[in-house]
Amino acid sequence: MSTDWAEQFLTLGVQYYVAGRSAALARLIPVSANLLHHAVEMILKGAISAHATPEKVRSHGHRLPEVWATFKEHYEDGQLGEFDPLITQLHAFEEIRYPDKIIRDGAAMSVGFGGTASTDPSGSMGR
């Protein structure tokens, strides 16, 4: 195992991504989105680790918008802003990894590839 912590973040990110895609193919919702949240988080943390201490990277916790903002501070090319809504939407799956919010508020979720997501509410969770 590498002792390069940036490499470890990237390795974990790829593993989360593969697991998330596999879970999406199996229609495991919301688990697939939560795994993909972690994939993006780990990959971004791997990139920002070149500019920060392990403690600073860890201080972001699982707050994807915060990690994204730090990433953009170091890698902004004038086009990254177009992904801001995606980061915000993906972060919502961190908030529902515990079932209490789904039970209290309900949820309708779908997963798809290339525009194949179902809009059928029969797979809704909660109330």
Phi, psi and omega in degrees: 000136180292147174263001177281110187291331175295317178297323179294319175301314182294320178298314178298320179301316179294320179296316176299321180297312180298316179296320180295317178295319178297317179295323178295318178299327179274003180059038178273094184245133008268005184302319181299317180292324178294320176296320178291326173303311181294326177299310180297317179303311182294319180295316177297319179295325175299319180290317183283345180295342176290345184240003187213159176285160176303324180294319179295317179297316180296330183297341178288342183059218179259017182282090186303317178300325178290316177298318180299316180298319178293319177301314182295330177301327185260337188233011183301129179238013181088354182240353184291336180302334180295343180266358180305313179298323179297316179299317179298315180293318180294325180297332179303332181284345171287323183289338183249019179289341172259139190287351185300320180290323178294317180295316183288314188256343185077168180197146171236118184228150174213162178224145179200170180234125177062042178082020183261006182297138179279144174254011179288118183286000182295341178267013183296155178247152178081210183273000000 
